[in-house]
Short mmCIF file of C-alpha atoms in Angstrom, two decimals:
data_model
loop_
_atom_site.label_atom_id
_atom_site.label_comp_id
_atom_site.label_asym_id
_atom_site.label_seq_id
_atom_site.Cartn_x
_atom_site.Cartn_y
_atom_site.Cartn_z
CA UNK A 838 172.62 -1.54 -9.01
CA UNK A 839 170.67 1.70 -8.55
CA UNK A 840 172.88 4.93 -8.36
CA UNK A 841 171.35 8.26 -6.95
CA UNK A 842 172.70 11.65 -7.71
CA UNK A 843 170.75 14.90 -8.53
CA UNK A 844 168.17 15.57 -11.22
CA UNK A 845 169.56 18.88 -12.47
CA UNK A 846 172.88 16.16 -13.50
CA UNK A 847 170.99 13.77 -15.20
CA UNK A 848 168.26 16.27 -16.97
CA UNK A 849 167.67 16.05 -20.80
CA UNK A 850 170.43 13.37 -21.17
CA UNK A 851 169.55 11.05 -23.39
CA UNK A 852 172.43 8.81 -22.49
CA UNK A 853 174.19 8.31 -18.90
CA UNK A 854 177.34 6.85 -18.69
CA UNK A 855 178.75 5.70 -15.60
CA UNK A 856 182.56 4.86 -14.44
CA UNK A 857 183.64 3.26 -11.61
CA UNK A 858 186.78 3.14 -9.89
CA UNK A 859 187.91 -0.21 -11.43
CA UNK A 860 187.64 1.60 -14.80
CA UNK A 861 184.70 0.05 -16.08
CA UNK A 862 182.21 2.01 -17.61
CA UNK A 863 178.95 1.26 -18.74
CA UNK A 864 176.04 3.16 -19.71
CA UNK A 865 173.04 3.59 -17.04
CA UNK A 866 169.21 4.07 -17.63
CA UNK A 867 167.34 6.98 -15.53
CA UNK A 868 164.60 5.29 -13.97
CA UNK A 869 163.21 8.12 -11.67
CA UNK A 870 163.43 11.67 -11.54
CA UNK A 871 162.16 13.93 -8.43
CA UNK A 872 161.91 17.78 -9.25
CA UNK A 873 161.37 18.41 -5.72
CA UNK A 874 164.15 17.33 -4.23
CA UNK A 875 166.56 17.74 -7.43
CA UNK A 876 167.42 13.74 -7.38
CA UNK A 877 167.44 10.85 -9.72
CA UNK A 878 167.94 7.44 -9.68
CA UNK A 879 170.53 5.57 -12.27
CA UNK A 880 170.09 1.51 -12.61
CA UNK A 881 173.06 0.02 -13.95
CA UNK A 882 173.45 -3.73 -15.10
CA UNK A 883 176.95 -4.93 -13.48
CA UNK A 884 178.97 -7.57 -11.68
CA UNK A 885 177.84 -7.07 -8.20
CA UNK A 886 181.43 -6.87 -7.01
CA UNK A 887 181.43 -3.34 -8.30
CA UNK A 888 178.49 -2.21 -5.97
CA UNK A 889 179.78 -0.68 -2.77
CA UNK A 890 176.41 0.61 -1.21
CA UNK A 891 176.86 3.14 1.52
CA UNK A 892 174.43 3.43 3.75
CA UNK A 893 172.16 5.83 4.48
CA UNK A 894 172.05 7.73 7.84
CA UNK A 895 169.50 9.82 9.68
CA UNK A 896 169.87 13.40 8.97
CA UNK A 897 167.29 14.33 11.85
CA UNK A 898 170.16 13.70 14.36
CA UNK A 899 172.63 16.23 12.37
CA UNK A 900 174.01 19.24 14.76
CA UNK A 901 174.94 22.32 13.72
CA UNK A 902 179.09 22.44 13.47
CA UNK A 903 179.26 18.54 13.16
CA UNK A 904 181.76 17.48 10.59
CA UNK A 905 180.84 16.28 6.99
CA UNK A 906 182.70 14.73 4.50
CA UNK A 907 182.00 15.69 0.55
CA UNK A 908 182.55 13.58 -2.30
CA UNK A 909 182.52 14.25 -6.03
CA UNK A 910 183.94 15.60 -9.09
CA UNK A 911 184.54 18.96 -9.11
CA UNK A 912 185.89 20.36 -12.73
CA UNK A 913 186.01 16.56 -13.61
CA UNK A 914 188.85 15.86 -10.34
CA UNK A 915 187.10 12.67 -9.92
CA UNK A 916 187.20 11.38 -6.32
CA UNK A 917 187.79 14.66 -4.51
CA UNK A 918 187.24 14.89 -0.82
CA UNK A 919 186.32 17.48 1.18
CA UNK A 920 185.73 18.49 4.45
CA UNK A 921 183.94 21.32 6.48
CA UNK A 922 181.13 21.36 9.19
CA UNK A 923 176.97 21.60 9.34
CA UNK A 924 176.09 25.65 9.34
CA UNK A 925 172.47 25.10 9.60
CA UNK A 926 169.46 22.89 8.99
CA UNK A 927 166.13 23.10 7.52
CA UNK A 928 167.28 25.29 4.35
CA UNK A 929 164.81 25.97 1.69
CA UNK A 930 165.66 26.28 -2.04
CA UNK A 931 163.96 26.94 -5.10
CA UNK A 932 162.23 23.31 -6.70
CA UNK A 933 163.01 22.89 -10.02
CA UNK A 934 159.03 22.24 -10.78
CA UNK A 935 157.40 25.02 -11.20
CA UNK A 936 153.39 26.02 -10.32
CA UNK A 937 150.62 26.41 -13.22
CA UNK A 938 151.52 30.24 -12.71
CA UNK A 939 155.16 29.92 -13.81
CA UNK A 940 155.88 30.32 -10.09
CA UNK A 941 158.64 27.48 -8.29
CA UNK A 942 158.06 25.32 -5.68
CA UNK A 943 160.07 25.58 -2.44
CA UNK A 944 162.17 22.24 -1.31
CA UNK A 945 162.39 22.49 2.39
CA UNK A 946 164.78 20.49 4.84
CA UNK A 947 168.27 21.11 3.29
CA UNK A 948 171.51 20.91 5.09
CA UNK A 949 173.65 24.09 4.76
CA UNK A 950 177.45 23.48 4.75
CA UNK A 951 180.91 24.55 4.42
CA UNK A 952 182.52 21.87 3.06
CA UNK A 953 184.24 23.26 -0.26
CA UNK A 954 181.51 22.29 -3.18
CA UNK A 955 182.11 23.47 -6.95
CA UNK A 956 180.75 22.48 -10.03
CA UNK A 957 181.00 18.42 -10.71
CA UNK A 958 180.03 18.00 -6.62
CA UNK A 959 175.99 17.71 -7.09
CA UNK A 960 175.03 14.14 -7.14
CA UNK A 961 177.85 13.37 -4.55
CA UNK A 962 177.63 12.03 -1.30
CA UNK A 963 177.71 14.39 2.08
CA UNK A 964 178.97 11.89 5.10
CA UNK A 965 179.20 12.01 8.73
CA UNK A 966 182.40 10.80 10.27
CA UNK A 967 180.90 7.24 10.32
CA UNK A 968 180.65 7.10 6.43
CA UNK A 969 177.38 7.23 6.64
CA UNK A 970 175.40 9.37 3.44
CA UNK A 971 173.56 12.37 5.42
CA UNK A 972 172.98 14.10 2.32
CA UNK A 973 173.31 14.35 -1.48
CA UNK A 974 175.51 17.75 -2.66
CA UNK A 975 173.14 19.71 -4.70
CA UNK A 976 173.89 23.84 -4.90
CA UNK A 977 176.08 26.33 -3.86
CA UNK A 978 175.26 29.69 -3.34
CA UNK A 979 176.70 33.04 -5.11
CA UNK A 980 175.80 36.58 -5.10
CA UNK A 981 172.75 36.25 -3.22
CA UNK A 982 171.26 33.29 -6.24
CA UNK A 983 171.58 30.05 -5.48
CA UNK A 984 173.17 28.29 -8.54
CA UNK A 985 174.77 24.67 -9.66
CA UNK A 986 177.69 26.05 -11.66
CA UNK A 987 179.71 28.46 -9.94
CA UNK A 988 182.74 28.03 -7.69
CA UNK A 989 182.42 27.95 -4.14
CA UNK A 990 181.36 31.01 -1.76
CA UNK A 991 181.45 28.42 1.71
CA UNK A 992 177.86 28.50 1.49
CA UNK A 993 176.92 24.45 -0.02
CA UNK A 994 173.44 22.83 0.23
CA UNK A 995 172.61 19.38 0.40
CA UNK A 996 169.28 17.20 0.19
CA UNK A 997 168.81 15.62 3.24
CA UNK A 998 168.96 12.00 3.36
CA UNK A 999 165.50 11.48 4.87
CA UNK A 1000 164.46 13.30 2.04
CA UNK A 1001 166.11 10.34 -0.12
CA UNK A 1002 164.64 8.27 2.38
CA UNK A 1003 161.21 9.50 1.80
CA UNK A 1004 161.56 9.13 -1.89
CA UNK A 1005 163.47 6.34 -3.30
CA UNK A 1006 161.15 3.87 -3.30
CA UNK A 1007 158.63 5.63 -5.80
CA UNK A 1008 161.92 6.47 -7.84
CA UNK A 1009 163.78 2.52 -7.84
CA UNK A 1010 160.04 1.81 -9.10
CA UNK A 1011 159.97 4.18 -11.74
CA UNK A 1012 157.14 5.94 -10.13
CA UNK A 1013 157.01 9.92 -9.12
CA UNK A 1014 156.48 10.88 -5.09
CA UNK A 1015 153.90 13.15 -4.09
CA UNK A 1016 154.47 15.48 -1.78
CA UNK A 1017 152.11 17.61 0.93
CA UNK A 1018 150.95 20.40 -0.48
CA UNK A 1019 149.53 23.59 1.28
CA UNK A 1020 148.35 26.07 -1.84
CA UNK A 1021 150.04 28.96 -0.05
CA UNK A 1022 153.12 31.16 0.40
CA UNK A 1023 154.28 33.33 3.09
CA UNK A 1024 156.87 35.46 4.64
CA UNK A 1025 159.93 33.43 4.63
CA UNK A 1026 160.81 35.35 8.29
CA UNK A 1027 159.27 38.55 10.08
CA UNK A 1028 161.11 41.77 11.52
CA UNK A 1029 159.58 43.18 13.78
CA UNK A 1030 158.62 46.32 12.10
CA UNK A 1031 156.94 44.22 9.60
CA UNK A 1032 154.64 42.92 13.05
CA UNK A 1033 153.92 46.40 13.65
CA UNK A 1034 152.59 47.26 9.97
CA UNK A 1035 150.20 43.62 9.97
CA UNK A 1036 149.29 44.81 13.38
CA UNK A 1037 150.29 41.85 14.75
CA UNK A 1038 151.78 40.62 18.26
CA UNK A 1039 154.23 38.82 17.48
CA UNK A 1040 157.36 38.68 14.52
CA UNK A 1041 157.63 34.60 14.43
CA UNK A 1042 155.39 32.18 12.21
CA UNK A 1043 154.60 32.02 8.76
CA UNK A 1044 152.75 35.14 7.57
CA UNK A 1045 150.46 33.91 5.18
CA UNK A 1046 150.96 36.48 1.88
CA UNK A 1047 149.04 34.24 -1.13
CA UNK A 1048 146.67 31.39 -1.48
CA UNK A 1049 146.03 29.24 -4.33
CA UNK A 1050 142.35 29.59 -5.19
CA UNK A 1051 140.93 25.94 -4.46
CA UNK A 1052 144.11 24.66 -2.93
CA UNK A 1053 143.98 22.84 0.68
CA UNK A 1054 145.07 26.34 2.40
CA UNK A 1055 141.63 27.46 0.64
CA UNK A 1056 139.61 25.00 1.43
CA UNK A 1057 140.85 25.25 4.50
CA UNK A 1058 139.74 28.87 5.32
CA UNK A 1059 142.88 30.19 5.17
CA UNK A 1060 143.47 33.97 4.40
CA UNK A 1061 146.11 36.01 3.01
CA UNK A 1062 146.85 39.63 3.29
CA UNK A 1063 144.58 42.04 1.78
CA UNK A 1064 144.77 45.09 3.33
CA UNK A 1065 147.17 48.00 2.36
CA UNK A 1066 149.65 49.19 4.75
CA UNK A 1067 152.19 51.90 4.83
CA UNK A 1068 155.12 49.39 3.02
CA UNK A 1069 154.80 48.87 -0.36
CA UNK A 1070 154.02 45.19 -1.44
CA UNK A 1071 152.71 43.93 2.50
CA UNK A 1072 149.39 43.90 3.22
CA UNK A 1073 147.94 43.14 6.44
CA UNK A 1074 144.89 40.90 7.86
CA UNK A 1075 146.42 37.91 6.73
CA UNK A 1076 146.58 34.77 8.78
CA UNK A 1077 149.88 33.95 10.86
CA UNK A 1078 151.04 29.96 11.34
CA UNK A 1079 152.44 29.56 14.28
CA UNK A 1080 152.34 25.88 14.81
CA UNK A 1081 151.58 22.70 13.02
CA UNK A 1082 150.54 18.88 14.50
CA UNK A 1083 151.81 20.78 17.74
CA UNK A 1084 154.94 22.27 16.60
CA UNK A 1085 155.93 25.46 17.07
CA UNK A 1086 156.90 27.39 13.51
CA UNK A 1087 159.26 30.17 13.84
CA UNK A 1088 159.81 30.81 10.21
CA UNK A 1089 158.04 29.34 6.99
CA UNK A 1090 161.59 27.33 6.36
CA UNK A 1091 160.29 25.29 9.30
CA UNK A 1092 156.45 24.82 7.90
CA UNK A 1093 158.08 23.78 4.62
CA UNK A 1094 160.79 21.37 6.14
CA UNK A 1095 158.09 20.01 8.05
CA UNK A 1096 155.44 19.06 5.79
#
């Protein structure tokens, strides 16, 4: 049987034990781990009556203020359900893989939700009302930092289950996923006095603020910002994305979700 829950719960253990509701327990071998999407996959060597696969639904066809159901073990209260609704898609959160510059990744395509989340949730399923898994509880956030072991603020993330989707296969095989990578950050979102500094038309798109030297965005032609304005820190003549494979990009959440 292969088990998924999040990296961050499985990281630097050299042992995993696993108990089911029966009150078996048996010890489990990590046989992936994705840094990206803060998920792991557990195989465990048991009577297939204990295996209750749920199945995995689409998390494209999510709307904001849906219901979800969250399941876990929050201070150790095994089994806990709880409710609460979808506040927003396409979240972005810090990987936990970091760039040759010390910098972190961003993981795009997170659900946002208010169902109550504490510490013990991550690894846990997020359902729709037709049981189906439309996400895996990884973070809450707290004082403006998005952490794993605080209690909750009503503000939960969870990796969306195409994300799973996308990479269990290269996990169940022991193998890592690669994703798309663009060599560049931006803006996360522009105000419109920002527009007016860059001298641009516009305050939607992903303002393109640094570019990996020899990355795709590089190769690509790409520019960042270079040019002092009258802020601090934001430098204009920098090239704006405002659409990718004909999709319009509002914000660089979107780019990053995305790709």
């Amino acid at each position: 049987g292969h088990i998924v829950t999040n990296y961050h719960v499985v990281d630097g253990a050299e042992e995993v034990e696993v108990h089911f509701t029966s009150g078996l327990k048996v010890y489990g071998d990590v046989i992936g781990e994705d840094l990206d999407s803060d998920l792991a996959v557990i195989k465990v060597d048991v009577d297939p009556s204990e295996l209750y696969p749920l199945t995995l639904g689409d998390s494209n066809q999510l709307r904001v203020g849906q219901t979800v159901i969250a399941i876990g073990n929050p201070f150790g209260l095994s089994g806990t359900m709880t409710t609460g609704i979808v506040s927003a898609r396409g979240r972005t959160l810090e990987s936990i893989r970091q760039t040759e510059a010390g910098r972190f990744f961003e993981a795009g395509d997170l659900i946002q939700t208010d169902a109550t989340i504490n510490p013990g949730n991550s690894g846990g399923p997020l359902l729709n009302l037709n049981g189906e898994v439309i996400g895996i509880n990884r973070a809450i956030q707290t004082g403006g930092v998005s952490l794993s072991g605080t209690t909750n603020t009503g503000i939960g993330f969870a990796v969306s289950s195409n994300i799973l989707k996308t990479v269990l296969p290269a996990l169940k095989a022991g193998q890592t996923y690669n994703y798309p990578y663009l060599g560049l950050s931006a803006l996360s979102t522009l105000t419109l006095a920002q527009a007016e500094f860059l001298g641009i038309s516009q305050a939607t798109g992903a303002y393109v603020t640094e570019i990996v030297p020899g990355g795709p965005a590089d190769l690509a032609g790409i520019q960042a910002g270079d040019e002092l304005t009258q802020v601090q820190g934001l430098f204009a003549g920098g090239d704006l994305i405002v659409g990718v494979d004909g999709r319009p990009i509002l914000e660089f959440s979107e780019l990053l979700s995305y790709m």
